[in-house]
Every structure is written in C-alpha cells, then in structure tokens.
CSV table of C-alpha atoms in Angstrom, one decimal:
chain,number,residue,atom,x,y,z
A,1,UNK,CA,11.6,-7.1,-30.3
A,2,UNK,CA,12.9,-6.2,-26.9
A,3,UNK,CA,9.5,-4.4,-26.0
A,4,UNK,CA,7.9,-7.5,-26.9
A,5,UNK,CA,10.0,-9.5,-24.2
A,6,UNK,CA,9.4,-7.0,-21.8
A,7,UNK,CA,5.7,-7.3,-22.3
A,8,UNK,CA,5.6,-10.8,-22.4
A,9,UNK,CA,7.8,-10.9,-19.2
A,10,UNK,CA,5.6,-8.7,-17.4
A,11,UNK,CA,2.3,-10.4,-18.4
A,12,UNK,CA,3.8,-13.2,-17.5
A,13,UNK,CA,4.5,-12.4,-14.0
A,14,UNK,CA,1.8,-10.8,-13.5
A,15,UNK,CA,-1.1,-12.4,-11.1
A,16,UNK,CA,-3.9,-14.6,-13.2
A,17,UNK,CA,-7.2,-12.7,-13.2
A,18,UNK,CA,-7.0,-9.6,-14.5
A,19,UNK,CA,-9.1,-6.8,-14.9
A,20,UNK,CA,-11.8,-6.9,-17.8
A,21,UNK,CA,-15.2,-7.5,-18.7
A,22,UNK,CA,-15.9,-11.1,-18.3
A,23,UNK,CA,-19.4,-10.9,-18.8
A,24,UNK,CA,-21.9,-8.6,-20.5
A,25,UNK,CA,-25.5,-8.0,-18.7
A,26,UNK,CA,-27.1,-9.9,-21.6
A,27,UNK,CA,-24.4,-12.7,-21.4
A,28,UNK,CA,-25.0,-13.1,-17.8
A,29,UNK,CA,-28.2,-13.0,-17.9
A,30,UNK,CA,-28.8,-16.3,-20.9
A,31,UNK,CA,-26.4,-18.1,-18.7
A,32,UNK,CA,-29.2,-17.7,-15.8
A,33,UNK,CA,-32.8,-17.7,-18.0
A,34,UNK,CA,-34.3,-20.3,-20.5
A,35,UNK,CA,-35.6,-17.0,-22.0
A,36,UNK,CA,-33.5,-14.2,-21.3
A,37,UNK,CA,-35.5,-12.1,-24.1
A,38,UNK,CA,-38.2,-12.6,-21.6
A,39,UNK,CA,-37.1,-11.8,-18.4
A,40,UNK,CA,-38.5,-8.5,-16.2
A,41,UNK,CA,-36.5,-6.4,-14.1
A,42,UNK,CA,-37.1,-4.7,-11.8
A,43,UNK,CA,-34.8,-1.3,-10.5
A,44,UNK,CA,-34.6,-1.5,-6.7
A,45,UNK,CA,-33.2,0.9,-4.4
A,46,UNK,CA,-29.8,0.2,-3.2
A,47,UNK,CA,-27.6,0.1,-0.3
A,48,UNK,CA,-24.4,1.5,1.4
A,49,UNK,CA,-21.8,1.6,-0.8
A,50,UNK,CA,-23.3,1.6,-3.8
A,51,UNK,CA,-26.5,3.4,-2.6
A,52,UNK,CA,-26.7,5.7,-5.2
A,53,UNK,CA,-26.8,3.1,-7.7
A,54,UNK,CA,-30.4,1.1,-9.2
A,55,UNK,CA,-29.9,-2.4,-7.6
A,56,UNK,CA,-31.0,-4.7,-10.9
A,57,UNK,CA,-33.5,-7.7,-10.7
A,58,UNK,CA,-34.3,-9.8,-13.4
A,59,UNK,CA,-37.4,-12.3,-12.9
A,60,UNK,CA,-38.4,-15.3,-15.4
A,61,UNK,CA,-37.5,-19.6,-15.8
A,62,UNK,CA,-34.4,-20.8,-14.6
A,63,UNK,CA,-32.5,-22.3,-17.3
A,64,UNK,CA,-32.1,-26.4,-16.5
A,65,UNK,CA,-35.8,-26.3,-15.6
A,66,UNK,CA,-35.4,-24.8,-11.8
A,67,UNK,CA,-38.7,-22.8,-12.3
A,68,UNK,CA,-38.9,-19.2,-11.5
A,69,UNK,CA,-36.1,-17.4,-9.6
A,70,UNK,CA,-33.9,-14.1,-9.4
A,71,UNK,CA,-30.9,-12.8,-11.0
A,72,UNK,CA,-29.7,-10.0,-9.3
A,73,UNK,CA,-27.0,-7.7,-11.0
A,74,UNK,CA,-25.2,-5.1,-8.5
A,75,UNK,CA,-21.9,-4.0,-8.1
A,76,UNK,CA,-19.8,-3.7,-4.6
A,77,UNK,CA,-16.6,-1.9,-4.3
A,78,UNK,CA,-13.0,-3.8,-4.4
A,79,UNK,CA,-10.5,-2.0,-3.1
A,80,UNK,CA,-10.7,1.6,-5.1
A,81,UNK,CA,-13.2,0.6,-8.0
A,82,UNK,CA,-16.6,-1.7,-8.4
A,83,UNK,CA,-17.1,-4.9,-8.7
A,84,UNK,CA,-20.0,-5.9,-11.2
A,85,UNK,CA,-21.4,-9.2,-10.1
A,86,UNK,CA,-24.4,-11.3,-10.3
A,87,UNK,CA,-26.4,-13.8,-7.7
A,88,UNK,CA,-29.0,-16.5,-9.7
A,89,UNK,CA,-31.9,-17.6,-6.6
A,90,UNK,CA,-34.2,-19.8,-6.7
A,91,UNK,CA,-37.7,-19.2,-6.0
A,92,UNK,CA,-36.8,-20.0,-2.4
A,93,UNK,CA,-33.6,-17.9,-2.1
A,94,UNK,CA,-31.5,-20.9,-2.2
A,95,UNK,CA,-28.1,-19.5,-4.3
A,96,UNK,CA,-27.5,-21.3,-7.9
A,97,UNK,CA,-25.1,-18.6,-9.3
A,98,UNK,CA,-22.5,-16.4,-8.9
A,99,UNK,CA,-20.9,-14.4,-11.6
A,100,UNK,CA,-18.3,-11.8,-11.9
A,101,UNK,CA,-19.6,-9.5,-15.0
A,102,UNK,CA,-16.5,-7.0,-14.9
A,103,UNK,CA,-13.6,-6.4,-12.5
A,104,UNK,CA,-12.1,-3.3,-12.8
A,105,UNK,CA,-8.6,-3.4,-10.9
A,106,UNK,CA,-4.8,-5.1,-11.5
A,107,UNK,CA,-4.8,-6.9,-8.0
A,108,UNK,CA,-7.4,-9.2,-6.2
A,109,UNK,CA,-9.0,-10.8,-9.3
A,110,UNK,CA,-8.6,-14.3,-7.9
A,111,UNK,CA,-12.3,-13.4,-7.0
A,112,UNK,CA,-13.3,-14.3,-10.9
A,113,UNK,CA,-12.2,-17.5,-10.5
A,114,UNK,CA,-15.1,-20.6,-10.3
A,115,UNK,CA,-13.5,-22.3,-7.2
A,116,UNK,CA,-13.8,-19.4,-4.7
A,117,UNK,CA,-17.3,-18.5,-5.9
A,118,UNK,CA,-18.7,-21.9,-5.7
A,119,UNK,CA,-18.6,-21.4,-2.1
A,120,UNK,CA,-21.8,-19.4,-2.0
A,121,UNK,CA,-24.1,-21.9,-4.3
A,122,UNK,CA,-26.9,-23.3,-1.8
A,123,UNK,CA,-26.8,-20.8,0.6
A,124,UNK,CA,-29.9,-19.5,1.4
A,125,UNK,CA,-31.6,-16.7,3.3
A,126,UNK,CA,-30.5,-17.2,7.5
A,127,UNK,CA,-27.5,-18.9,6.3
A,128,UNK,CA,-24.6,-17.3,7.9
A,129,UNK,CA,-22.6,-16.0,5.0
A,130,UNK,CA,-19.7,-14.3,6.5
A,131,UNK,CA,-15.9,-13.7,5.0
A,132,UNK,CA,-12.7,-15.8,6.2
A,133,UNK,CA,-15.3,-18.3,8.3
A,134,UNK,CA,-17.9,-19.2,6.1
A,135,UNK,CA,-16.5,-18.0,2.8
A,136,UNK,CA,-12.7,-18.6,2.4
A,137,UNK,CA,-10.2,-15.5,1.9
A,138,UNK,CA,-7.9,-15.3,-0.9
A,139,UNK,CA,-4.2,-14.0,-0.2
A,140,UNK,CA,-3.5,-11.1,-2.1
A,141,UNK,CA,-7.4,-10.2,-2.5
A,142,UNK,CA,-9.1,-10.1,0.8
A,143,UNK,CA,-10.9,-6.9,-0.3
A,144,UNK,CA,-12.5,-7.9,-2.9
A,145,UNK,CA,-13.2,-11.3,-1.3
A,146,UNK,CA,-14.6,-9.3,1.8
A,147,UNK,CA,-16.4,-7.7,-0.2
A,148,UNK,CA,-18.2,-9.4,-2.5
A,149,UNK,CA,-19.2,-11.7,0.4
A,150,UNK,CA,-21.3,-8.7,2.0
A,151,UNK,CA,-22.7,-8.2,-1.4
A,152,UNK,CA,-24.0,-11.9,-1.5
A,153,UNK,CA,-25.2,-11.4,1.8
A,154,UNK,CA,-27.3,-8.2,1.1
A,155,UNK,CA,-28.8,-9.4,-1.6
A,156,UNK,CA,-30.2,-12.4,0.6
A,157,UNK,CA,-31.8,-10.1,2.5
A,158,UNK,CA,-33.2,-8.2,0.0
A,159,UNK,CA,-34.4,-11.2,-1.6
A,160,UNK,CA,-36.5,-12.2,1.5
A,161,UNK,CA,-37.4,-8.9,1.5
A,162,UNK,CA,-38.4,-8.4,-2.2
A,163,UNK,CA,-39.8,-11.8,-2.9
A,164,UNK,CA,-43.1,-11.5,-3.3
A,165,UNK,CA,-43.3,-8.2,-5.0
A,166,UNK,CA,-40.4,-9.8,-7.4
A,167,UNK,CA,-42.2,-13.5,-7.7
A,168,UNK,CA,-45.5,-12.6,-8.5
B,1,UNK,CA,25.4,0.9,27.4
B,2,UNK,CA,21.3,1.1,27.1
B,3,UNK,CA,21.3,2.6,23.8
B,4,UNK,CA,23.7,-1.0,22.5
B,5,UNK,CA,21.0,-2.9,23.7
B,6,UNK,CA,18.3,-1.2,22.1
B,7,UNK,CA,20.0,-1.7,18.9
B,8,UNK,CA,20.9,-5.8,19.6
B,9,UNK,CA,17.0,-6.3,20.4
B,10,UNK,CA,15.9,-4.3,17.3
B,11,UNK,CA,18.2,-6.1,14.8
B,12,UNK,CA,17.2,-9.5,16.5
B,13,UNK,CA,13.1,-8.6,16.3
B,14,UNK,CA,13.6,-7.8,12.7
B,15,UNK,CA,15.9,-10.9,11.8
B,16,UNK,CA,14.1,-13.5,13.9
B,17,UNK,CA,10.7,-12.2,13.1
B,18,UNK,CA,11.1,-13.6,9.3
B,19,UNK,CA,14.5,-13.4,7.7
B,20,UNK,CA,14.1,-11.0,4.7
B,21,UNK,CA,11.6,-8.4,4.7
B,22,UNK,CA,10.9,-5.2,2.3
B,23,UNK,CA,7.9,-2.9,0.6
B,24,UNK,CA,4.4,-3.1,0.3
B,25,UNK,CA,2.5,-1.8,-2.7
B,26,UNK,CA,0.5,1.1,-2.4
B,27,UNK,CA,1.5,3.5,0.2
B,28,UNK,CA,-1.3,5.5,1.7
B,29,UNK,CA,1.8,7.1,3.1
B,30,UNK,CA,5.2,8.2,2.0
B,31,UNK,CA,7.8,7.6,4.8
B,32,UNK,CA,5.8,5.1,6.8
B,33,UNK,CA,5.0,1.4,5.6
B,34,UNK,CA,1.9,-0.5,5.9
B,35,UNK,CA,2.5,-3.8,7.0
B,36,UNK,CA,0.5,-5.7,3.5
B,37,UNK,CA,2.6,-7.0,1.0
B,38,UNK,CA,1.8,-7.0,-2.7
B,39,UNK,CA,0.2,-10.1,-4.2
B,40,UNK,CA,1.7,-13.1,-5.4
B,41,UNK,CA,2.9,-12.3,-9.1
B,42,UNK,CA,2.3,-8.7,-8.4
B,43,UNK,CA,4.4,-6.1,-10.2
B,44,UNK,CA,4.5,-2.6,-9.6
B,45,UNK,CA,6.9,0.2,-10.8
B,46,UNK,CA,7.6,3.0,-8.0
B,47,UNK,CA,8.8,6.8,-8.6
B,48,UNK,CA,10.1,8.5,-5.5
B,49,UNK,CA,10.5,12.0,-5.2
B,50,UNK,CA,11.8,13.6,-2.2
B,51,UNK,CA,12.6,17.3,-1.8
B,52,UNK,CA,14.3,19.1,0.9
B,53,UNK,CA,15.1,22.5,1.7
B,54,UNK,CA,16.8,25.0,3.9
B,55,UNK,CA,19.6,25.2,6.2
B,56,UNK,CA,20.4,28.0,9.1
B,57,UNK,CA,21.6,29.8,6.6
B,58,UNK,CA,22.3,30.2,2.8
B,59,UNK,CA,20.9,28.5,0.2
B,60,UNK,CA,20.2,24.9,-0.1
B,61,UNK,CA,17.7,22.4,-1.9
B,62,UNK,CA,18.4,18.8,-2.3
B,63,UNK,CA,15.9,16.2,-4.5
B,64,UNK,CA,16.3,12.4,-4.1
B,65,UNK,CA,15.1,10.3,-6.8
B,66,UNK,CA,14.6,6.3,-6.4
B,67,UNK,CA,13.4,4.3,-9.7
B,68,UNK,CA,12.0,1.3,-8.2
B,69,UNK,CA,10.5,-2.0,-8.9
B,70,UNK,CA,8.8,-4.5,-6.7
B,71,UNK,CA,7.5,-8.0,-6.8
B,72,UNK,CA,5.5,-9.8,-5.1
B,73,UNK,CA,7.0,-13.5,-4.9
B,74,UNK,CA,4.5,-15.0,-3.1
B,75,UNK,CA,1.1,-13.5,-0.9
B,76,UNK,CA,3.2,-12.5,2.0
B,77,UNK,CA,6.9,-12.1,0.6
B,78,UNK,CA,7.7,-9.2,-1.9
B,79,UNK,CA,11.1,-8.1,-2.7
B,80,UNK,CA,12.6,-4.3,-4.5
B,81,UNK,CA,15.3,-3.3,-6.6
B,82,UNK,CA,15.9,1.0,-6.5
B,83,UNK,CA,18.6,2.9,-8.0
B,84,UNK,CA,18.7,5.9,-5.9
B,85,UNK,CA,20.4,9.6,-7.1
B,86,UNK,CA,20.5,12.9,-5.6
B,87,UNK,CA,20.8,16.5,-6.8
B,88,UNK,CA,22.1,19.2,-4.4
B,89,UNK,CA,22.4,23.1,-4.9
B,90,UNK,CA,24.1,24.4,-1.7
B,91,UNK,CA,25.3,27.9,-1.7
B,92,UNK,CA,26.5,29.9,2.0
B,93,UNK,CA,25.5,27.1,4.1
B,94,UNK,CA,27.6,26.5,7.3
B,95,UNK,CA,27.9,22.6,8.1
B,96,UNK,CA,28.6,21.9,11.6
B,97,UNK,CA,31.4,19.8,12.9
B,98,UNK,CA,30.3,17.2,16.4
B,99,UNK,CA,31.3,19.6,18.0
B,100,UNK,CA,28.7,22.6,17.3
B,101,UNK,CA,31.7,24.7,15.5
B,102,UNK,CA,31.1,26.1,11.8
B,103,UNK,CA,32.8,23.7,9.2
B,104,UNK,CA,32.5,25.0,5.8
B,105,UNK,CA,30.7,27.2,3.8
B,106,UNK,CA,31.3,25.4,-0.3
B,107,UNK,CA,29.0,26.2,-3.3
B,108,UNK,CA,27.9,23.2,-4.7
B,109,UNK,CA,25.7,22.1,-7.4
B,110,UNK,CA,26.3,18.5,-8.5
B,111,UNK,CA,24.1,15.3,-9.3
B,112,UNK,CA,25.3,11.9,-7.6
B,113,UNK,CA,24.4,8.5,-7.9
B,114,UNK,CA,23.9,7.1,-4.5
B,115,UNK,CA,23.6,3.3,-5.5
B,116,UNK,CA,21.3,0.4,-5.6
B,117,UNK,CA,19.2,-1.0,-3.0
B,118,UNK,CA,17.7,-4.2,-2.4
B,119,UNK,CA,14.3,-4.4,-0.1
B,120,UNK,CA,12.5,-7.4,0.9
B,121,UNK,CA,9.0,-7.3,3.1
B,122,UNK,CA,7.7,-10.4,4.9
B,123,UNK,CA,4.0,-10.3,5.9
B,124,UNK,CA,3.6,-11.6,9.1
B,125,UNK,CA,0.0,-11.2,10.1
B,126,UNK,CA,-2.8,-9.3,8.0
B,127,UNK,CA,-3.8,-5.9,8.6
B,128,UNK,CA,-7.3,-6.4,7.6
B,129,UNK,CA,-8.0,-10.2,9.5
B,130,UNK,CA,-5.7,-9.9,12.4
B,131,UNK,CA,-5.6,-7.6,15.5
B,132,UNK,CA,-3.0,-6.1,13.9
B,133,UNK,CA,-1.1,-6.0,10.7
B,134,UNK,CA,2.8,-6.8,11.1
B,135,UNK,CA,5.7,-7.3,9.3
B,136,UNK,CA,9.4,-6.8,8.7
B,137,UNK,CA,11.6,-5.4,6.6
B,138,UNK,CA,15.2,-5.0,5.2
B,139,UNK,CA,17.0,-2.9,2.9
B,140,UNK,CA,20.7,-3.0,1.9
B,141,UNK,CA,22.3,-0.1,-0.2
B,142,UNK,CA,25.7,-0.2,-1.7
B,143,UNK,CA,27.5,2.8,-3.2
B,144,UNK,CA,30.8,3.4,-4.6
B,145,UNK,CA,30.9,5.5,-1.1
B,146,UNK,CA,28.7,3.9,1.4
B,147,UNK,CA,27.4,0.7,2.6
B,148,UNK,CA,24.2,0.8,4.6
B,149,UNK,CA,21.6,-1.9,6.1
B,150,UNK,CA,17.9,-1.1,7.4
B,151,UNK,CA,15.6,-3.4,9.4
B,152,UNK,CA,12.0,-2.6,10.5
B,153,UNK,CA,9.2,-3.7,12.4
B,154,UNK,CA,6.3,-2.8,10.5
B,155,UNK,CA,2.9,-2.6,12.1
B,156,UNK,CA,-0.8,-1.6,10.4
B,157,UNK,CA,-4.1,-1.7,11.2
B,158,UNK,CA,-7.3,-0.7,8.6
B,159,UNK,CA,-10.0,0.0,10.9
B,160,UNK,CA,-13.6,-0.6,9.3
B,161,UNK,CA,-13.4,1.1,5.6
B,162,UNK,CA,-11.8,4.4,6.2
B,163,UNK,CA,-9.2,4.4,9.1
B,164,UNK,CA,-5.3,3.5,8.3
B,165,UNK,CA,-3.2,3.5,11.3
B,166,UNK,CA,0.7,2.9,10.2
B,167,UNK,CA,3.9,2.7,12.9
B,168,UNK,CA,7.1,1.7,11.8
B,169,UNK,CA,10.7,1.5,13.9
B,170,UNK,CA,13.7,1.6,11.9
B,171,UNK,CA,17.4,1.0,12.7
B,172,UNK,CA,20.0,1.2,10.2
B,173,UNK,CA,23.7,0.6,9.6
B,174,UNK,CA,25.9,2.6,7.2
B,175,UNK,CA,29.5,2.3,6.8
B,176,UNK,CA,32.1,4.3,4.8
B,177,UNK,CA,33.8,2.5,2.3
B,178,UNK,CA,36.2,4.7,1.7
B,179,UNK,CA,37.6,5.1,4.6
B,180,UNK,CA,39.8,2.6,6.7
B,181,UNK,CA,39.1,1.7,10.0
B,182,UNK,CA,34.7,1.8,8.7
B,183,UNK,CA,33.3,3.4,11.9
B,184,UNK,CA,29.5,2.5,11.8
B,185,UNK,CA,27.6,5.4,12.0
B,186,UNK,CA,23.4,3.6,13.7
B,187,UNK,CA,21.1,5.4,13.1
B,188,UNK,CA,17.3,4.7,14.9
B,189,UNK,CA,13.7,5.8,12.9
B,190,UNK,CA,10.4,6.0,14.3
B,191,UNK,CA,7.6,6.8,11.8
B,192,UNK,CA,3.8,7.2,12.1
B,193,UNK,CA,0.6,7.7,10.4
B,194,UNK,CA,-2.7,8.0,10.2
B,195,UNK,CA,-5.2,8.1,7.3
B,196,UNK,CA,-9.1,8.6,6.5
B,197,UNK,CA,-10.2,7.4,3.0
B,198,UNK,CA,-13.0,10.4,2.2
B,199,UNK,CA,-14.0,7.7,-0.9
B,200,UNK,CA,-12.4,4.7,-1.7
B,201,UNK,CA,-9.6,6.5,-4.2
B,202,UNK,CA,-9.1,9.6,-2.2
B,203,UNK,CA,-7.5,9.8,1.9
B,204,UNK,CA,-6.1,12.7,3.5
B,205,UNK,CA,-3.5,11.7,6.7
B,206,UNK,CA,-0.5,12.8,8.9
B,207,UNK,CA,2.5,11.5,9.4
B,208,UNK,CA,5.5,12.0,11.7
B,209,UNK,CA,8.9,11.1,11.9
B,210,UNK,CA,11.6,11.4,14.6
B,211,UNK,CA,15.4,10.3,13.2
B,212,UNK,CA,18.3,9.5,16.0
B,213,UNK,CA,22.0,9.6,14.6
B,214,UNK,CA,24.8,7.9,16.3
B,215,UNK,CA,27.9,8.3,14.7
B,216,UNK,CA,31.4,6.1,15.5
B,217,UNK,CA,30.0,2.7,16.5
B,218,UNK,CA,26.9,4.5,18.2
B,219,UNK,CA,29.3,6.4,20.4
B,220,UNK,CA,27.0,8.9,21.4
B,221,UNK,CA,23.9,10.7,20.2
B,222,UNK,CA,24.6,13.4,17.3
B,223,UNK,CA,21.2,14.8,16.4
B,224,UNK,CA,17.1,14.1,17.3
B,225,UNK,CA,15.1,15.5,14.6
B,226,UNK,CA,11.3,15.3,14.7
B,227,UNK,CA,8.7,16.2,11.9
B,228,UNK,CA,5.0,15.8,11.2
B,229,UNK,CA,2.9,17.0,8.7
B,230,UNK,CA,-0.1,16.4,6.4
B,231,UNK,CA,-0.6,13.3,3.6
B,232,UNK,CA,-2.8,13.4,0.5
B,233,UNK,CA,-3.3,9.8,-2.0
B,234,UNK,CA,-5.5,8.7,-4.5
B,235,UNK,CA,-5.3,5.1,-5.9
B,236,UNK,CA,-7.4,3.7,-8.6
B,237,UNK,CA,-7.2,0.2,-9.7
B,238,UNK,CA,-4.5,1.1,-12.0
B,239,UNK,CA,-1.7,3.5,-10.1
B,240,UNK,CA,-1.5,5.6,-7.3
B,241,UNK,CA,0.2,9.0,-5.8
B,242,UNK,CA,0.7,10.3,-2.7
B,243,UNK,CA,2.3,12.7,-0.9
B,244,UNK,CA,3.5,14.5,2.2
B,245,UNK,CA,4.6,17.9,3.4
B,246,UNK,CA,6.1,16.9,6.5
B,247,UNK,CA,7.7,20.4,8.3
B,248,UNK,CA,11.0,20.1,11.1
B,249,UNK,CA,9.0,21.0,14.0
B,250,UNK,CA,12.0,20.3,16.9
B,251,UNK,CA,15.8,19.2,16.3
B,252,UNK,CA,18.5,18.4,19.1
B,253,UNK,CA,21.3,20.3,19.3
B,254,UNK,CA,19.6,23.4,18.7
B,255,UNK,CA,21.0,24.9,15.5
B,256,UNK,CA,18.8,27.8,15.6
B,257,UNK,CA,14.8,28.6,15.7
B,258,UNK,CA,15.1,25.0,17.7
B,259,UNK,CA,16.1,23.2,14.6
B,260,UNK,CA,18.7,20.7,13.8
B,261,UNK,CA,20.2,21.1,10.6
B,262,UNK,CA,23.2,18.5,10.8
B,263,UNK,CA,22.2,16.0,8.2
B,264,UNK,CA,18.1,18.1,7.9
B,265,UNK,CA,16.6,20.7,6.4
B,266,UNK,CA,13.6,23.1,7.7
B,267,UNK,CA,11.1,20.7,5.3
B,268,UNK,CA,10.9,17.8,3.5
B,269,UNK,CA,8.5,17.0,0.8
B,270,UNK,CA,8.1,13.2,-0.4
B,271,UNK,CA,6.1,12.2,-3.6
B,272,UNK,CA,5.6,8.5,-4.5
B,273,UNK,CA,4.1,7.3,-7.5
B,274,UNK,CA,3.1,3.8,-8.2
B,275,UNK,CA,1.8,2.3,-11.4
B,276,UNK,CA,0.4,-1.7,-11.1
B,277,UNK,CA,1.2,-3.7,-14.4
C-alpha cells in the first residue's frame, strides 16, 4: 500500500507528457490518407543527425478531400534519444500535420502536446521556420522544441526538393 | 580587509540575483553546476559518491555518500533534500595544526552521519537561448556538529550540439555548533569545466577546482588547493552517470611534493548517478 502511494505521488508530480508511443506508423499514417492501404513510399536519403537513417515518404489522397500530398515520417534527436515524428504537405508544401509518433525520454515531452505543434500548420516552403521566433520554446524542453523545429524545416526543403519525383 | 569585501559582494550577487537557488538535473559534470534547472514537475533521484585518498603520510581513504532528491517546482526553480554520510579509515597520518607543526597521528575507522542539506537553484537566463546560461544557488547543511551555508553564481554555455562550458564561484559558511564562541570558518570555491558530447549520450570533459579556507571569521588564509582532471557521462532519456578523476596538482602551504593536505587528499574521485522518474 505504501509503494502504491509512492508511485502515485511520483506520477503525480511528474511533468505531463511522458515518454511512449503515441502513434504507430500505420496509425499515423490513416490519420493523414483517405486510403492509407494505398499509399507509396518512398525511402529517401537522410540528413545530419539522423543521416544514417531512410527518411520515409508516403504519397496518396489527403484524407478531408485535400488531393494528393506527403506524409513524411523521420525522426530527429531530443536531447539523448529520437524523436519519431511526422509532417502531412499538401501538394504545394503548405504544412496540414504534425504528429509525434514516439518520444522516447522523461523530460521535454511538452512537444506532444497539440498547442505547440499547431504552430507549424500552413507553413510552407520559404517560410521562415525558425525556433524561439517563429516557433515558440517550451520551458523545460527547448531541446526537443529546437529540435523538432529544424526537422520541420528540413523536410520543407526536401519537399521542394523531392516534389516532383514524389508527386508524380 | 580586501578578502571581507570579496565575501560581502559574493553573498550579495548570490542573494540579490534571485533569493533561493540550488541543483540542476543532469550533470555533465560532478563538482561544477550547469546553470539549467530541471523542468517543472521534474523529479530525479541523485547518488553521490565521492572518494578520496592519501595524506603525506600513512594511510587514509575517505568516501562521502549523499542520497538526494530534487524537484523541479516550476521551469526555472528546483529545490534538493540530501542526507550526506561519510566513512574514514585513517591510520599513521599526521594532521597539521595552523601553524605547520605535527598534531596527531590517531587510527580511525568510523562511519558518520554528516546531516541533511537543503539546495535550491534559480534559473536566471538559459544556457541554450541566451549569451549565457546563469543562475544561483544555495545550500544549507545542519549536523549535530556543524552548521554550514553555500551560495553560487552559476554560469553555462552549450555551444552548438557538442560544446559544454560550466564555471561556478562558491562561498560558504560553516560554523561549529559545538563550540561556544562559533568562529566562522569562509571558505571560497571556484570550479570549471568543459565538455564534448562524442554522440548525444556520451561526453568526455575536464574540470578543475581551486578551494580557499579561511578559518576564525576569515582571519587569514589557511590552505589553496587546486585540482583538475578528466570527466566521462552518458545520459539516456532515462538516467545518467558521470564521473571525475580530478588529481591535487598544487596546494599552499606546501605539505610536501607541493601538496596541501590540511583538509585534502592527493586525489579525489566523484561519481554521480541520476535516475529521471
């Protein structure tokens, strides 16, 4: 019984968003397509620091009838471990989604939370998409918030990048 | 007269800076502080180790434990309790009196419990988003023996992804409660570090430490000690450890080899681990 307190006491005092698996790829991914059976994806090379890891795309219809678009599924690193996230484009790069699939460490979680990543939806590529001025910081998680904003960011540029090869 | 004032502007930085500072989470170091705070809600259980050995002569090892936990009451305020202990084996070591002259020579062996502490840390500007990280600090101990209070000015800077830089000045106040009359013995810190993360869970550092004593209401200085030596951590998302060696490289009065030994030892080894709930 005393354990019990002690664990309820701790959880409770403990910051919100914790470290789990929020999404799976194929949950993600039906919150993004009509289809998600049918999407394609595509494995792209990646970039510093997850180089070594397959940057995912997924092509097919936007669910809520947006047409054709992106969902891109890459991770970034937090302060010691990844961050799996995804970023939903339209056809013409403007942002619709952002999701955090799985966040892996005790602190900085806040960046789970629908608030801070609406700030990225209709952002688009040539936007300036920067951390602390365009995207706010969160106290206690400006890692991950630092972070996941250069992901966004990259993935803009890909996208531009990638487009046509990805659209066609 | 100098040396007073350097005490009155310390304890007035670290008291009109913020009130009541104390620890960060995780260290990348283990003597100096970085100048972040832990979250809000954030609670994290701390295992100190410290190890010490050799005097001039004999033979003498000491270990000081601290059980500690901290929380973070909001993003830029978190606060400690420790319990602190302490083992010593001594065996054919001289002390020295103030004046230079040989002491005693006991044989010891005994485990004491040096009290509880309480440590607050006030974040002050962010280490990552400002020029430079700073914050301050303050520690009080009591014991059934001793009374002490710390202040510091903690200052921090992460450079890019990989680069810690970490300096900390320290004064403290410790009184015998034993004793009538409760000279104050000051005593003034400076710590530094520096730290390269190799990959995000793994840096290798230095850090150095010089330590002024000034016994009797700071009425003159009774030892300089200074040390440096190497730093190792890794941190996941879950816990960290880190360590130092950190070596006596030069010690005023000279006690032998250049070394100090008054309240010292040749080395010092510090281990801190740190697990996040």
């Amino acid at each position: 019984m005393k354990n019990c307190a002690l664990l309820l006491l701790v959880l409770g005092l403990a910051p919100g968003a914790r470290a789990g698996q929020y999404l799976s790829q194929d949950e993600a991914l039906a919150l993004a397509f009509e289809k998600p059976g049918a999407v394609r994806r595509f494995d792209l090379p990646n970039r510093k620091p997850m180089a070594e890891e397959k940057l995912k795309a997924f092509t097919g219809e936007l669910k809520g009838g947006g047409g054709r678009g992106i969902a891109f599924i890459d991770a970034v690193i937090g302060k010691h471990e990844p961050i799996t996230y995804m970023v939903v484009v339209s056809a013409d790069g403007e942002i619709l989604r952002v999701e955090i699939l799985e966040y892996r460490e005790t602190y900085g979680g806040q960046v789970c939370e629908e608030p801070w990543r609406k700030q990225f939806l209709g952002k688009k590529p040539g936007d300036s998409i920067h951390h602390g001025t365009d995207i706010n910081n969160i106290a206690g998680a400006t890692l991950s918030c630092r972070h996941v904003t250069e992901g966004v960011a990259k993935l803009l540029k890909i996208f531009e990048e990638k487009k046509a090869e990805l659209l066609r | 007269m100098a040396r007073k004032w350097i005490w009155v502007v310390a304890i007035l930085m670290a008291g009109g800076m913020g009130t009541f500072p104390s620890n960060a989470g995780e260290r990348m170091f283990t003597y100096v502080y970085e100048s972040d705070t832990l979250p809000e809600g954030g609670l994290e259980f701390e295992q100190w180790v410290t190890y010490r050995n050799a005097k001039a002569q004999g033979n003498h090892t000491r270990w000081d434990m601290r059980d500690e936990i901290e929380y973070g009451i909001t993003s830029d305020l978190q606060t400690s309790l420790y319990v602190n202990y302490t083992q010593i084996f001594q065996e054919g070591v001289e002390d020295f009196d103030e004046n230079g002259s040989i002491d005693s020579a006991d044989t010891n062996n005994e485990w004491q419990f040096k009290g509880v502490s309480s440590e607050w840390i006030h974040n002050i500007l962010s280490p990552y988003d400002d020029p430079i990280g700073v914050a301050v600090y303050l520690e009080g101990t009591v014991s059934d023996s001793e009374g002490e209070l710390e202040e510091k000015l903690l200052l921090s800077k992460n450079i890019g992804e990989n680069w810690v830089l970490a300096f900390n000045a320290a004064v403290e106040q410790e009184w015998n409660l034993k004793h009538h009359g409760n000279d104050m013995e000051g005593k003034f810190e400076m710590d530094a570090g520096v730290a390269y993360k190799i990959i995000p869970q793994f840096s290798i550092g230095a850090e150095a430490k010089n330590q002024r004593v000034y016994p009797e209401n700071l009425a003159f200085e009774e030892h300089s000690v200074w040390f440096v030596g190497p730093n190792l951590h890794y941190g996941n998302g879950q816990w960290w450890i880190t360590a130092t060696l950190l070596p006596q490289i030069a010690g005023h009065p000279d006690q032998g080899n250049g070394l100090n030994y008054d309240d010292n030892e040749r080395i010092e080894a510090r281990l801190i681990a740190g697990i996040n709930f």
